[in-house]
Amino acid sequence: VQLVESGGGMVQAGDSLRLSCAASGRTFSSYIIGWFRQAPGKEREFVAAASWSGSRTYYADSVKGRFTISRDNAKNTVYLQMNSLKPEDTAVYYCAADSSVAPVVQLASPAYWGQGTQVTVSS
């Protein structure tokens, strides 16, 4: 699976952004897709993930109620809608995929990674 993120940018606190992750591969619908982020000087952290159908979602506490993950398997695309952005959300955001939930949601070790897209939130 190859993953390509887009939609990053520079916004002000309180604004919204929607990130997209376009995947190649005919088996996209069988993968758990997640978003991670890494801020300067910090470790990469889990943000959100969606099950194969998108019916089950997982979120880090820091983004619950503000971020929403969704997927369109017909388009091989996963989205991360980010609302009420804060300066502490500033990071490079990565899309990731694995055939199992644990590597994405619990272990931060999915098999496939995108190259990342920068999100900068100014105060």
mmCIF file of C-alpha atoms in Angstrom:
data_model
loop_
_atom_site.group_PDB
_atom_site.id
_atom_site.type_symbol
_atom_site.label_atom_id
_atom_site.label_comp_id
_atom_site.label_asym_id
_atom_site.label_seq_id
_atom_site.Cartn_x
_atom_site.Cartn_y
_atom_site.Cartn_z
ATOM 1 C CA VAL A 1 0.000 0.000 0.000
ATOM 2 C CA GLN A 2 1.309 3.431 -0.923
ATOM 3 C CA LEU A 3 -0.055 6.425 0.952
ATOM 4 C CA VAL A 4 0.033 10.089 -0.066
ATOM 5 C CA GLU A 5 -1.138 12.833 2.259
ATOM 6 C CA SER A 6 -2.411 16.256 1.257
ATOM 7 C CA GLY A 7 -4.288 19.184 2.720
ATOM 8 C CA GLY A 8 -1.800 20.518 5.205
ATOM 9 C CA GLY A 9 -1.119 24.202 5.572
ATOM 10 C CA MET A 10 -0.838 27.168 7.863
ATOM 11 C CA VAL A 11 -3.916 28.341 9.739
ATOM 12 C CA GLN A 12 -4.827 30.334 12.806
ATOM 13 C CA ALA A 13 -6.048 28.947 16.100
ATOM 14 C CA GLY A 14 -9.723 28.032 15.892
ATOM 15 C CA ASP A 15 -9.619 27.346 12.169
ATOM 16 C CA SER A 16 -10.274 24.043 10.417
ATOM 17 C CA LEU A 17 -8.368 21.884 7.977
ATOM 18 C CA ARG A 18 -9.127 18.631 6.238
ATOM 19 C CA LEU A 19 -6.305 16.250 5.487
ATOM 20 C CA SER A 20 -6.611 13.578 2.852
ATOM 21 C CA CYS A 21 -4.750 10.320 2.476
ATOM 22 C CA ALA A 22 -4.915 8.721 -0.942
ATOM 23 C CA ALA A 23 -3.945 5.063 -1.069
ATOM 24 C CA SER A 24 -2.967 2.823 -3.901
ATOM 25 C CA GLY A 25 -3.690 -0.860 -3.963
ATOM 26 C CA ARG A 26 -6.774 -2.904 -4.613
ATOM 27 C CA THR A 27 -6.970 -4.123 -1.017
ATOM 28 C CA PHE A 28 -7.313 -0.699 0.550
ATOM 29 C CA SER A 29 -10.619 -1.571 2.152
ATOM 30 C CA SER A 30 -9.001 -4.377 4.146
ATOM 31 C CA TYR A 31 -6.581 -2.069 5.984
ATOM 32 C CA ILE A 32 -6.897 -0.123 9.179
ATOM 33 C CA ILE A 33 -5.962 3.465 8.331
ATOM 34 C CA GLY A 34 -4.631 5.850 10.910
ATOM 35 C CA TRP A 35 -3.204 9.305 11.343
ATOM 36 C CA PHE A 36 -0.162 10.116 13.407
ATOM 37 C CA ARG A 37 1.660 13.355 14.034
ATOM 38 C CA GLN A 38 5.098 14.450 15.065
ATOM 39 C CA ALA A 39 5.894 17.868 16.447
ATOM 40 C CA PRO A 40 9.440 19.239 16.498
ATOM 41 C CA GLY A 41 11.460 17.620 19.252
ATOM 42 C CA LYS A 42 8.707 15.188 20.145
ATOM 43 C CA GLU A 43 7.973 11.568 19.412
ATOM 44 C CA ARG A 44 5.454 10.579 16.810
ATOM 45 C CA GLU A 45 2.030 10.092 18.381
ATOM 46 C CA PHE A 46 -1.205 8.431 17.421
ATOM 47 C CA VAL A 47 -4.044 10.768 16.448
ATOM 48 C CA ALA A 48 -6.919 8.757 14.987
ATOM 49 C CA ALA A 49 -7.776 5.557 13.126
ATOM 50 C CA ALA A 50 -10.682 3.994 11.293
ATOM 51 C CA SER A 51 -11.646 0.370 10.862
ATOM 52 C CA TRP A 52 -12.027 -1.306 7.489
ATOM 53 C CA SER A 53 -15.594 -0.127 7.043
ATOM 54 C CA GLY A 54 -15.083 3.151 8.843
ATOM 55 C CA SER A 55 -17.789 2.227 11.311
ATOM 56 C CA ARG A 56 -15.342 2.003 14.196
ATOM 57 C CA THR A 57 -13.060 4.901 14.966
ATOM 58 C CA TYR A 58 -10.333 5.562 17.492
ATOM 59 C CA TYR A 59 -9.013 8.891 18.754
ATOM 60 C CA ALA A 60 -6.315 10.214 20.994
ATOM 61 C CA ASP A 61 -7.726 12.051 23.996
ATOM 62 C CA SER A 62 -6.078 15.261 22.842
ATOM 63 C CA VAL A 63 -8.189 15.417 19.684
ATOM 64 C CA LYS A 64 -11.497 13.860 20.746
ATOM 65 C CA GLY A 65 -14.392 16.111 19.900
ATOM 66 C CA ARG A 66 -12.301 18.219 17.526
ATOM 67 C CA PHE A 67 -11.009 15.775 14.899
ATOM 68 C CA THR A 68 -13.025 13.336 12.827
ATOM 69 C CA ILE A 69 -11.634 10.509 10.726
ATOM 70 C CA SER A 70 -13.583 9.063 7.841
ATOM 71 C CA ARG A 71 -12.869 6.926 4.840
ATOM 72 C CA ASP A 72 -14.245 6.451 1.362
ATOM 73 C CA ASN A 73 -13.183 3.025 0.185
ATOM 74 C CA ALA A 74 -14.578 3.645 -3.273
ATOM 75 C CA LYS A 75 -12.067 6.467 -3.620
ATOM 76 C CA ASN A 76 -9.295 4.754 -1.659
ATOM 77 C CA THR A 77 -9.134 7.851 0.504
ATOM 78 C CA VAL A 78 -9.166 8.590 4.209
ATOM 79 C CA TYR A 79 -9.878 12.021 5.613
ATOM 80 C CA LEU A 80 -9.030 13.764 8.843
ATOM 81 C CA GLN A 81 -11.294 16.720 9.524
ATOM 82 C CA MET A 82 -9.620 18.950 12.085
ATOM 83 C CA ASN A 83 -11.701 21.625 13.766
ATOM 84 C CA SER A 84 -10.930 24.121 16.517
ATOM 85 C CA LEU A 85 -7.243 23.816 15.811
ATOM 86 C CA LYS A 86 -4.776 24.800 18.506
ATOM 87 C CA PRO A 87 -1.117 25.802 18.287
ATOM 88 C CA GLU A 88 -0.241 22.504 19.978
ATOM 89 C CA ASP A 89 -1.693 20.688 16.962
ATOM 90 C CA THR A 90 1.239 21.964 14.927
ATOM 91 C CA ALA A 91 3.087 18.941 13.557
ATOM 92 C CA VAL A 92 3.804 16.852 10.521
ATOM 93 C CA TYR A 93 0.812 14.594 10.035
ATOM 94 C CA TYR A 94 1.324 11.099 8.685
ATOM 95 C CA CYS A 95 -1.118 8.633 7.245
ATOM 96 C CA ALA A 96 -0.460 4.988 8.065
ATOM 97 C CA ALA A 97 -1.960 1.596 7.346
ATOM 98 C CA ASP A 98 -1.889 -1.933 8.655
ATOM 99 C CA SER A 99 -4.007 -5.031 8.315
ATOM 100 C CA SER A 100 -4.509 -5.169 12.101
ATOM 101 C CA VAL A 101 -5.768 -2.691 14.669
ATOM 102 C CA ALA A 102 -3.066 -3.038 17.305
ATOM 103 C CA PRO A 103 -0.100 -1.821 15.259
ATOM 104 C CA VAL A 104 -1.992 1.345 14.417
ATOM 105 C CA VAL A 105 -3.937 2.148 17.559
ATOM 106 C CA GLN A 106 -1.791 0.669 20.330
ATOM 107 C CA LEU A 107 1.734 0.058 19.089
ATOM 108 C CA ALA A 108 2.371 2.978 16.729
ATOM 109 C CA SER A 109 4.044 0.538 14.374
ATOM 110 C CA PRO A 110 1.898 0.193 11.265
ATOM 111 C CA ALA A 111 3.429 -1.466 8.252
ATOM 112 C CA TYR A 112 2.894 1.385 5.820
ATOM 113 C CA TRP A 113 3.523 5.105 6.148
ATOM 114 C CA GLY A 114 2.995 8.147 4.015
ATOM 115 C CA GLN A 115 5.558 10.914 3.732
ATOM 116 C CA GLY A 116 3.626 13.417 5.821
ATOM 117 C CA THR A 117 2.054 16.827 5.437
ATOM 118 C CA GLN A 118 2.840 19.871 7.561
ATOM 119 C CA VAL A 119 0.146 21.513 9.656
ATOM 120 C CA THR A 120 1.017 24.785 11.351
ATOM 121 C CA VAL A 121 -1.395 26.538 13.697
ATOM 122 C CA SER A 122 -0.553 30.045 14.798
ATOM 123 C CA SER A 123 -1.949 31.709 17.888
#
